[in-house]
Coordinates of C-alpha atoms in Angstrom, one line a residue:
X187 CA 73.9 121.6 22.6
X188 CA 77.6 121.7 22.3
X189 CA 78.4 119.9 25.5
X190 CA 75.8 117.3 24.8
X191 CA 77.3 116.5 21.4
X192 CA 80.7 116.2 22.9
X193 CA 79.4 113.7 25.4
X194 CA 77.4 111.7 23.0
X195 CA 80.1 109.2 21.9
X196 CA 81.0 108.5 25.5
X197 CA 77.3 108.0 26.4
X198 CA 76.9 105.6 23.5
X199 CA 79.8 103.5 24.7
X200 CA 78.5 103.5 28.2
X201 CA 75.0 102.6 27.3
X202 CA 76.2 99.9 24.9
X203 CA 77.9 98.1 27.8
X204 CA 74.8 98.3 30.0
X205 CA 71.8 98.0 27.7
X206 CA 70.4 94.5 27.1
X207 CA 67.3 95.8 25.4
X208 CA 66.0 99.2 24.5
X209 CA 62.3 99.6 24.4
X210 CA 60.7 102.9 23.4
X211 CA 57.8 103.7 25.6
X212 CA 55.0 105.8 24.3
X213 CA 53.3 106.1 27.7
X214 CA 54.6 108.0 30.7
X215 CA 58.4 108.1 30.9
X216 CA 58.6 106.3 34.2
X217 CA 56.2 103.4 33.5
X218 CA 58.0 100.0 33.5
X219 CA 58.5 98.2 30.2
X220 CA 55.5 96.1 29.1
X221 CA 57.6 93.1 28.2
X222 CA 59.4 92.8 31.6
X223 CA 57.9 89.4 32.0
X224 CA 59.8 88.2 28.8
X225 CA 63.2 89.3 30.1
X226 CA 65.8 86.7 31.2
X227 CA 65.5 85.6 34.8
X228 CA 68.9 87.1 35.6
X229 CA 68.0 90.6 34.4
X230 CA 65.3 92.9 35.9
X231 CA 64.6 96.6 35.7
X232 CA 66.4 98.1 38.7
X233 CA 65.9 101.8 37.7
X234 CA 64.8 103.9 34.8
X235 CA 67.2 106.5 33.3
X236 CA 65.6 109.0 30.8
X237 CA 68.0 109.8 28.0
X238 CA 67.2 112.6 25.6
X239 CA 68.2 112.6 21.9
X240 CA 70.5 115.6 21.5
X241 CA 69.5 116.6 17.9
X242 CA 65.8 116.6 18.5
X243 CA 64.2 119.8 19.5
X244 CA 61.8 117.8 21.6
X245 CA 63.8 115.3 23.7
X246 CA 62.3 111.9 23.4
X247 CA 62.8 109.8 26.6
X248 CA 64.0 106.3 26.5
X249 CA 64.2 103.8 29.3
X250 CA 67.4 101.9 29.9
X251 CA 67.3 98.5 31.7
X252 CA 70.4 97.7 33.7
X253 CA 71.6 94.2 34.3
X254 CA 72.3 93.6 37.9
X255 CA 72.4 90.5 40.1
X256 CA 68.9 89.5 41.2
X257 CA 67.9 89.6 44.9
X258 CA 68.5 86.3 46.6
X259 CA 65.4 84.4 47.1
X260 CA 64.3 84.1 50.7
X261 CA 65.2 80.8 52.4
X262 CA 62.5 78.3 52.9
X263 CA 60.8 78.4 56.3
X264 CA 62.0 76.1 59.0
X265 CA 60.1 73.0 60.1
X266 CA 60.3 74.2 63.8
X267 CA 57.2 76.2 63.9
X268 CA 57.7 77.6 60.4
X269 CA 60.2 80.1 61.8
X270 CA 63.9 80.4 61.2
X271 CA 66.1 80.4 64.3
X272 CA 67.2 84.0 63.6
X273 CA 63.7 85.2 63.3
X274 CA 62.7 83.4 66.5
X275 CA 65.6 84.9 68.3
X276 CA 64.9 88.4 67.1
X277 CA 61.3 88.2 68.2
X278 CA 62.2 86.7 71.5
X279 CA 64.6 89.5 72.3
X280 CA 62.9 92.2 74.4
X281 CA 62.9 95.7 72.9
X282 CA 65.4 98.0 74.4
X283 CA 64.0 100.3 77.0
X284 CA 65.3 103.7 78.0
X285 CA 66.1 104.5 81.7
X286 CA 63.3 107.1 81.6
X287 CA 60.7 104.4 80.7
X288 CA 61.9 102.2 83.5
X289 CA 61.6 105.0 86.0
X290 CA 58.1 105.9 84.8
X291 CA 57.1 102.3 85.3
X292 CA 58.5 102.3 88.8
X293 CA 56.6 105.6 89.6
X294 CA 53.5 104.0 88.2
X295 CA 53.8 101.1 90.7
X296 CA 55.0 103.4 93.6
X297 CA 53.5 106.8 93.0
X298 CA 55.2 108.4 96.0
X299 CA 58.6 108.1 94.2
X300 CA 57.6 111.1 92.1
X301 CA 57.5 113.4 95.1
X302 CA 60.9 112.1 96.3
X303 CA 62.3 112.9 92.9
X304 CA 60.8 116.4 92.8
X305 CA 61.7 117.2 96.5
X306 CA 65.1 115.6 96.5
X307 CA 67.1 118.9 96.9
X308 CA 65.0 120.0 100.0
X309 CA 65.1 116.5 101.6
X310 CA 68.8 116.3 101.0
X311 CA 69.5 119.6 102.7
X312 CA 67.3 118.8 105.6
X313 CA 69.0 115.5 106.2
X314 CA 72.5 116.9 106.0
X315 CA 71.6 119.8 108.4
X316 CA 70.3 117.2 110.9
X317 CA 73.4 115.1 110.5
X318 CA 75.8 118.0 111.0
X319 CA 74.0 118.8 114.3
X320 CA 73.3 115.3 115.6
X321 CA 75.7 112.7 114.3
X322 CA 77.5 110.4 116.7
X323 CA 81.3 110.7 117.2
X324 CA 82.9 107.5 115.8
X325 CA 86.7 107.0 115.6
X326 CA 86.7 106.5 111.8
X327 CA 84.2 109.3 111.1
X328 CA 85.0 112.9 110.2
X329 CA 82.6 115.6 109.2
X330 CA 84.1 119.0 108.1
X331 CA 80.6 120.6 108.5
X332 CA 80.0 119.2 112.0
X333 CA 78.7 121.7 114.6
X334 CA 79.9 119.7 117.6
X335 CA 82.8 117.5 116.5
X336 CA 84.9 119.0 113.6
X337 CA 87.9 116.8 112.7
X338 CA 91.1 117.5 114.6
X339 CA 94.2 118.6 112.6
X340 CA 96.2 115.4 113.3
X341 CA 99.9 115.0 114.0
X342 CA 102.4 117.6 112.8
X343 CA 105.7 117.2 111.0
X344 CA 107.0 114.9 108.3
X345 CA 107.6 111.2 108.7
X346 CA 104.7 110.5 111.0
X347 CA 104.1 106.8 111.8
X348 CA 100.7 105.5 110.6
X349 CA 99.7 104.7 114.2
X350 CA 100.1 108.4 115.1
X351 CA 97.2 109.4 112.8
X352 CA 94.7 107.3 114.8
X353 CA 95.8 108.7 118.1
X354 CA 92.9 110.4 119.9
X355 CA 90.3 109.6 117.3
X356 CA 88.1 107.9 119.9
X357 CA 87.2 111.4 121.2
X358 CA 86.9 113.6 118.1
X359 CA 87.0 111.2 115.2
X360 CA 89.5 110.8 112.3
X361 CA 91.9 113.7 111.8
X362 CA 91.5 116.1 108.9
X363 CA 95.0 115.6 107.3
X364 CA 95.3 111.8 107.5
X365 CA 96.6 110.3 104.2
X366 CA 93.7 109.4 102.0
X367 CA 94.8 105.8 101.5
X368 CA 95.1 105.2 105.3
X369 CA 91.7 106.9 105.8
X370 CA 90.2 104.5 103.2
X371 CA 91.7 101.6 105.2
X372 CA 90.1 102.8 108.4
X373 CA 86.7 103.2 106.7
X374 CA 87.0 99.7 105.1
X375 CA 87.8 98.1 108.5
X376 CA 84.8 99.8 110.1
X377 CA 82.4 98.8 107.3
X378 CA 83.5 95.1 107.5
X379 CA 83.2 95.1 111.3
X380 CA 79.8 96.9 111.2
X381 CA 78.1 94.1 109.3
X382 CA 75.5 92.6 111.7
X383 CA 77.3 94.1 114.7
X384 CA 76.3 96.9 117.0
X385 CA 78.2 100.1 116.3
X386 CA 79.3 100.7 119.9
X387 CA 80.9 97.2 120.0
X388 CA 82.5 97.9 116.6
X389 CA 84.1 101.1 117.9
X390 CA 86.0 99.3 120.7
X391 CA 87.3 96.6 118.4
X392 CA 88.2 99.1 115.7
X393 CA 90.4 101.0 118.1
X394 CA 92.3 97.9 119.2
X395 CA 92.6 96.7 115.6
X396 CA 94.1 100.0 114.3
X397 CA 96.4 100.2 117.3
X398 CA 97.8 96.8 116.2
X399 CA 97.5 97.2 112.4
X400 CA 97.2 100.9 111.5
X401 CA 97.3 100.5 107.8
X402 CA 96.9 97.8 105.0
X403 CA 100.6 97.0 104.8
X404 CA 100.8 96.3 108.5
X405 CA 97.7 94.0 108.3
X406 CA 99.1 92.2 105.3
X407 CA 102.0 90.9 107.3
X408 CA 99.8 89.3 110.0
X409 CA 98.9 85.6 110.2
X410 CA 95.4 84.3 110.0
X411 CA 95.6 83.1 113.6
X412 CA 96.6 86.5 114.8
X413 CA 93.7 88.1 112.9
X414 CA 91.2 85.6 114.2
X415 CA 92.5 86.2 117.8
X416 CA 92.0 89.9 117.4
X417 CA 88.5 89.3 115.9
X418 CA 87.4 87.0 118.7
X419 CA 84.0 88.2 120.1
X420 CA 82.7 89.8 116.9
X421 CA 81.5 86.6 115.3
X422 CA 81.3 85.7 111.6
X423 CA 85.1 85.0 111.5
X424 CA 84.9 84.9 107.7
X425 CA 84.9 88.7 107.7
X426 CA 88.3 88.7 109.4
X427 CA 89.6 86.5 106.6
X428 CA 88.3 89.0 104.1
X429 CA 90.2 91.8 105.8
X430 CA 93.4 89.9 105.7
X431 CA 93.0 88.8 102.1
X432 CA 92.0 92.3 101.1
X433 CA 95.0 93.9 102.8
X434 CA 97.3 91.5 101.0
X435 CA 95.6 92.2 97.7
X436 CA 95.9 96.0 98.1
X437 CA 99.5 95.7 99.2
X438 CA 100.6 93.3 96.4
X439 CA 99.0 95.7 93.8
X440 CA 101.4 98.4 94.8
X441 CA 99.0 101.2 94.1
X442 CA 97.1 101.4 97.3
X443 CA 93.4 101.4 97.5
X444 CA 91.4 101.9 94.3
X445 CA 89.7 105.3 94.4
X446 CA 86.3 104.4 92.9
X447 CA 83.6 101.9 93.6
X448 CA 84.3 99.9 90.5
X449 CA 87.9 99.4 91.4
X450 CA 87.1 98.7 95.1
X451 CA 84.8 95.9 94.1
X452 CA 87.9 93.9 93.0
X453 CA 89.2 93.7 96.6
X454 CA 88.3 90.4 98.2
X455 CA 85.3 90.6 100.4
X456 CA 84.2 94.0 99.2
X457 CA 80.6 93.9 97.8
X458 CA 78.6 96.7 96.1
X459 CA 77.5 98.3 99.3
X460 CA 81.0 98.3 100.9
X461 CA 82.6 99.6 97.7
X462 CA 80.1 102.4 97.4
X463 CA 80.6 103.4 101.1
X464 CA 84.4 103.5 100.9
X465 CA 84.3 105.3 97.5
X466 CA 82.0 108.0 98.8
X467 CA 83.4 108.5 102.3
X468 CA 87.1 108.3 101.5
X469 CA 87.2 109.4 97.9
X470 CA 84.1 111.7 97.5
X471 CA 82.6 109.6 94.7
X472 CA 78.9 110.5 94.3
X473 CA 77.6 107.0 94.5
X474 CA 74.7 105.9 96.9
X475 CA 75.5 103.2 99.4
X476 CA 72.5 101.0 100.1
X477 CA 72.5 98.8 103.2
X478 CA 69.7 97.6 105.5
X479 CA 69.4 101.1 107.2
X480 CA 69.1 102.8 103.8
X481 CA 66.5 100.2 102.6
X482 CA 64.4 100.9 105.6
X483 CA 64.5 104.7 105.3
X484 CA 63.8 104.7 101.5
X485 CA 60.9 102.1 101.6
X486 CA 59.2 104.2 104.3
X487 CA 60.0 107.5 102.7
X488 CA 58.4 106.4 99.4
X489 CA 55.9 104.0 100.8
X490 CA 57.2 101.1 98.7
X491 CA 54.6 98.4 99.1
X492 CA 53.9 95.3 97.0
X493 CA 57.3 95.3 95.3
X494 CA 58.8 92.2 96.9
X495 CA 61.8 92.0 99.2
X496 CA 63.9 95.1 98.8
X497 CA 67.0 93.2 99.9
X498 CA 66.9 91.2 96.6
X499 CA 68.4 93.3 93.8
X500 CA 66.0 92.0 91.1
X501 CA 62.8 93.0 92.9
X502 CA 60.8 96.1 92.1
X503 CA 61.2 97.3 95.7
X504 CA 65.0 97.1 95.4
X505 CA 64.9 99.2 92.2
X506 CA 62.6 101.7 93.8
X507 CA 65.1 102.0 96.8
X508 CA 68.0 102.4 94.4
X509 CA 66.2 105.2 92.4
X510 CA 65.3 107.0 95.7
X511 CA 68.9 106.8 96.9
X512 CA 70.3 108.0 93.6
X513 CA 68.0 111.0 93.5
X514 CA 68.9 112.0 97.0
X515 CA 72.7 111.5 96.9
X516 CA 74.6 114.7 97.3
X517 CA 77.2 115.5 94.6
X518 CA 79.2 117.7 96.9
X519 CA 79.1 115.7 100.1
X520 CA 78.4 112.1 99.1
X521 CA 80.2 110.5 102.1
X522 CA 78.4 112.7 104.6
X523 CA 75.1 112.0 102.9
X524 CA 75.6 108.2 102.9
X525 CA 76.6 108.3 106.6
X526 CA 73.6 110.5 107.4
X527 CA 71.2 107.9 105.8
X528 CA 72.8 105.2 107.8
X529 CA 72.7 107.3 111.0
X530 CA 69.0 108.1 110.4
X531 CA 68.2 104.4 110.0
X532 CA 70.2 103.3 113.0
X533 CA 69.0 106.0 115.5
X534 CA 65.7 107.4 114.3
X535 CA 64.0 105.2 111.6
X536 CA 64.6 102.0 113.6
X537 CA 63.0 98.7 112.7
X538 CA 60.5 98.3 115.6
X539 CA 60.1 101.7 117.3
X540 CA 60.9 104.6 114.9
X541 CA 61.0 108.1 116.4
X542 CA 58.9 109.7 113.6
X543 CA 58.4 112.9 115.6
X544 CA 62.1 113.7 115.5
X545 CA 62.8 112.6 111.9
X546 CA 64.2 115.4 109.7
X547 CA 62.4 113.8 106.7
X548 CA 59.0 113.5 108.3
X549 CA 57.4 116.3 106.1
X550 CA 58.2 114.2 102.9
X551 CA 57.6 110.7 104.3
X552 CA 54.8 109.0 102.5
X553 CA 54.8 106.1 105.0
X554 CA 54.2 108.4 107.9
X555 CA 51.4 110.1 106.0
X556 CA 49.8 106.7 105.3
X557 CA 49.9 105.8 109.0
X558 CA 48.3 109.0 110.0
X559 CA 45.5 108.4 107.4
X560 CA 44.5 105.3 109.2
X561 CA 43.4 102.0 107.6
X562 CA 45.6 99.8 109.7
X563 CA 48.9 100.6 107.9
X564 CA 52.0 101.1 110.1
X565 CA 55.4 102.5 109.2
X566 CA 56.9 99.4 110.8
X567 CA 55.3 97.2 108.1
X568 CA 58.1 98.4 105.8
X569 CA 60.3 97.2 104.4
X570 CA 58.4 94.1 103.3
X571 CA 60.4 90.9 103.6
X572 CA 60.0 87.4 102.4
X573 CA 59.6 84.7 104.9
X574 CA 63.0 83.3 105.9
X575 CA 63.6 79.5 105.5
X576 CA 63.6 77.5 108.6
X577 CA 66.9 77.1 110.4
X578 CA 68.8 73.9 109.7
X579 CA 69.7 71.9 112.8
X580 CA 72.6 69.6 113.0
X581 CA 73.6 67.1 115.7
X582 CA 77.3 67.0 116.3
X583 CA 79.3 64.6 118.4
X584 CA 82.5 66.0 120.0
X585 CA 85.3 64.2 121.7
X586 CA 87.7 65.9 124.1
X587 CA 91.1 64.1 124.1
X588 CA 93.3 65.0 127.0
X589 CA 96.9 63.9 127.5
X590 CA 98.2 64.0 131.0
X591 CA 101.8 64.8 131.9
X592 CA 102.8 67.0 129.0
X593 CA 104.2 66.0 125.6
X594 CA 106.4 63.1 124.7
X595 CA 110.0 63.9 125.1
X596 CA 109.5 66.7 127.6
X597 CA 112.0 66.3 130.5
X598 CA 110.1 65.3 133.7
X599 CA 106.8 67.1 133.0
X600 CA 104.8 68.0 136.0
X601 CA 102.0 65.5 136.8
X602 CA 99.4 68.3 136.8
X603 CA 100.3 69.4 133.2
X604 CA 98.1 68.3 130.4
X605 CA 97.3 69.1 126.7
X606 CA 94.3 68.7 124.5
X607 CA 93.9 67.6 120.9
X608 CA 92.6 70.3 118.5
X609 CA 91.6 70.0 114.8
X610 CA 91.4 72.9 112.4
X611 CA 88.1 73.2 110.5
X612 CA 88.2 73.4 106.7
X613 CA 88.3 76.8 105.1
X614 CA 85.3 78.3 103.5
X615 CA 82.6 76.7 105.6
X616 CA 81.0 77.4 108.9
X617 CA 83.7 78.8 111.3
X618 CA 86.2 78.0 108.6
X619 CA 89.8 77.9 109.6
X620 CA 89.1 77.9 113.4
X621 CA 90.4 75.2 115.8
X622 CA 88.0 72.9 117.7
X623 CA 87.9 69.5 119.5
X624 CA 87.5 66.5 117.1
X625 CA 83.9 66.4 116.0
X626 CA 81.6 64.8 113.4
X627 CA 77.9 65.2 112.4
X628 CA 75.7 62.3 113.2
X629 CA 72.0 61.3 113.1
X630 CA 72.2 59.1 116.2
X631 CA 70.7 60.0 119.5
X632 CA 73.1 61.0 122.3
X633 CA 71.8 58.0 124.3
X634 CA 72.8 55.7 121.5
X635 CA 76.1 53.8 122.0
X636 CA 77.2 54.7 118.4
X637 CA 76.8 58.4 119.0
X638 CA 80.4 59.1 119.8
X639 CA 81.7 56.4 117.5
X640 CA 81.4 58.9 114.6
X641 CA 84.3 60.8 116.1
X642 CA 86.5 57.8 116.2
X643 CA 87.7 58.2 112.6
X644 CA 88.7 61.8 113.3
X645 CA 90.6 61.0 116.4
X646 CA 92.3 58.0 114.9
X647 CA 93.3 60.0 111.8
X648 CA 94.7 62.8 114.0
X649 CA 96.7 60.3 116.0
X650 CA 98.1 58.8 112.8
X651 CA 98.7 62.3 111.2
X652 CA 95.9 61.8 108.7
X653 CA 93.1 64.1 107.4
X654 CA 89.9 62.3 108.0
X655 CA 87.2 64.8 108.8
X656 CA 89.6 67.7 109.1
X657 CA 91.8 70.0 107.0
X658 CA 94.8 68.0 108.0
X659 CA 96.1 70.4 110.6
X660 CA 96.4 69.1 114.1
X661 CA 97.4 70.9 117.3
X662 CA 98.1 69.4 120.7

């Protein structure tokens, strides 16, 4: 009892500052005081502290009521549906789902995804083995495991010009020791050119392009007219502008090409697929590149039906394709794997006449199994696509303005010499930045006398140096 007696004065002072009222309780020690309803509204019993009397052989418990601020009363309900805005917002927010739950939902909608996930190592090895044996030789492609076209060593010695690294790549592909930044440039040019263009045609244009502009710094010094001239015949001239803008962006940054997909996405004209392709092929980042060929292979491999258009990222089909590609991607050879998927879709798993008998993934293809089971299903039914909107037609009136005898001020121009008036189209639209004869859209019929009158303003503005109907640039 010695220590308790020593603490008694201190306890008394402490309890005196806290106690508002002491009520001995004859019942159980932890029962609340019976007169709690009579207490002041600003005081309530927050907790009960048993205190024993030191001198008593039988400690008698007492309850101490502590004065603490009361809990703030709940705010009245709102008029809007008797719910507060915060409560409504909290209820409206969807619960957070884990990636595992999302995958299980996808597998529930497309059960064949489970077999792809379980057999991913085997399917990956079979695909890479087929690719090493059968891949096409392309000037920007190099495969260190190739059985028929291993990459050449490249030029020897220090101080090699960028153009020298691309010499001879049309026969054996890109060299093994090319600087990584220049190799990323070659892959980038090939990916931009390959969009909606046959690969054989791309190879010819790629060789001419890299002969003229072997790296990003060389391309950045070109003019837009030079780039469009070199691009002529590939169509979709906006892609050429993306290459020029991207080269200037990379050169101005001073650090070369970013080495991951996230950084590459900041380059003008580089979307998610192109960023993933460059990052995996040039920098060995294990990220799946999903283009039209990969969508076709994955939807057939996992028999993805009823999930909408796989080309739209928000659809269930697109999520299933992404999951399938992520499971299959190789962590050691991501660039070769992505190119193998593209190669398979371009040469074997084609849109209309797939060669299923020679496909390296046939043993694990759920689409091929469904076709063999009958029932009217065909592999070519996949991927499912939404109906495209009808093509928009425009009627355009064009005027060809020819001037005989050369330009004003020329000394004695030959009578046979002539020049034509050209107007540059506005940037950003259809055929943006290209030169054309003065034109204007019209709703009149060609037989109508007012059909070509719509071009009059354009021609008059060009003659006066104006900008009506054009970007303001005129060439004769």
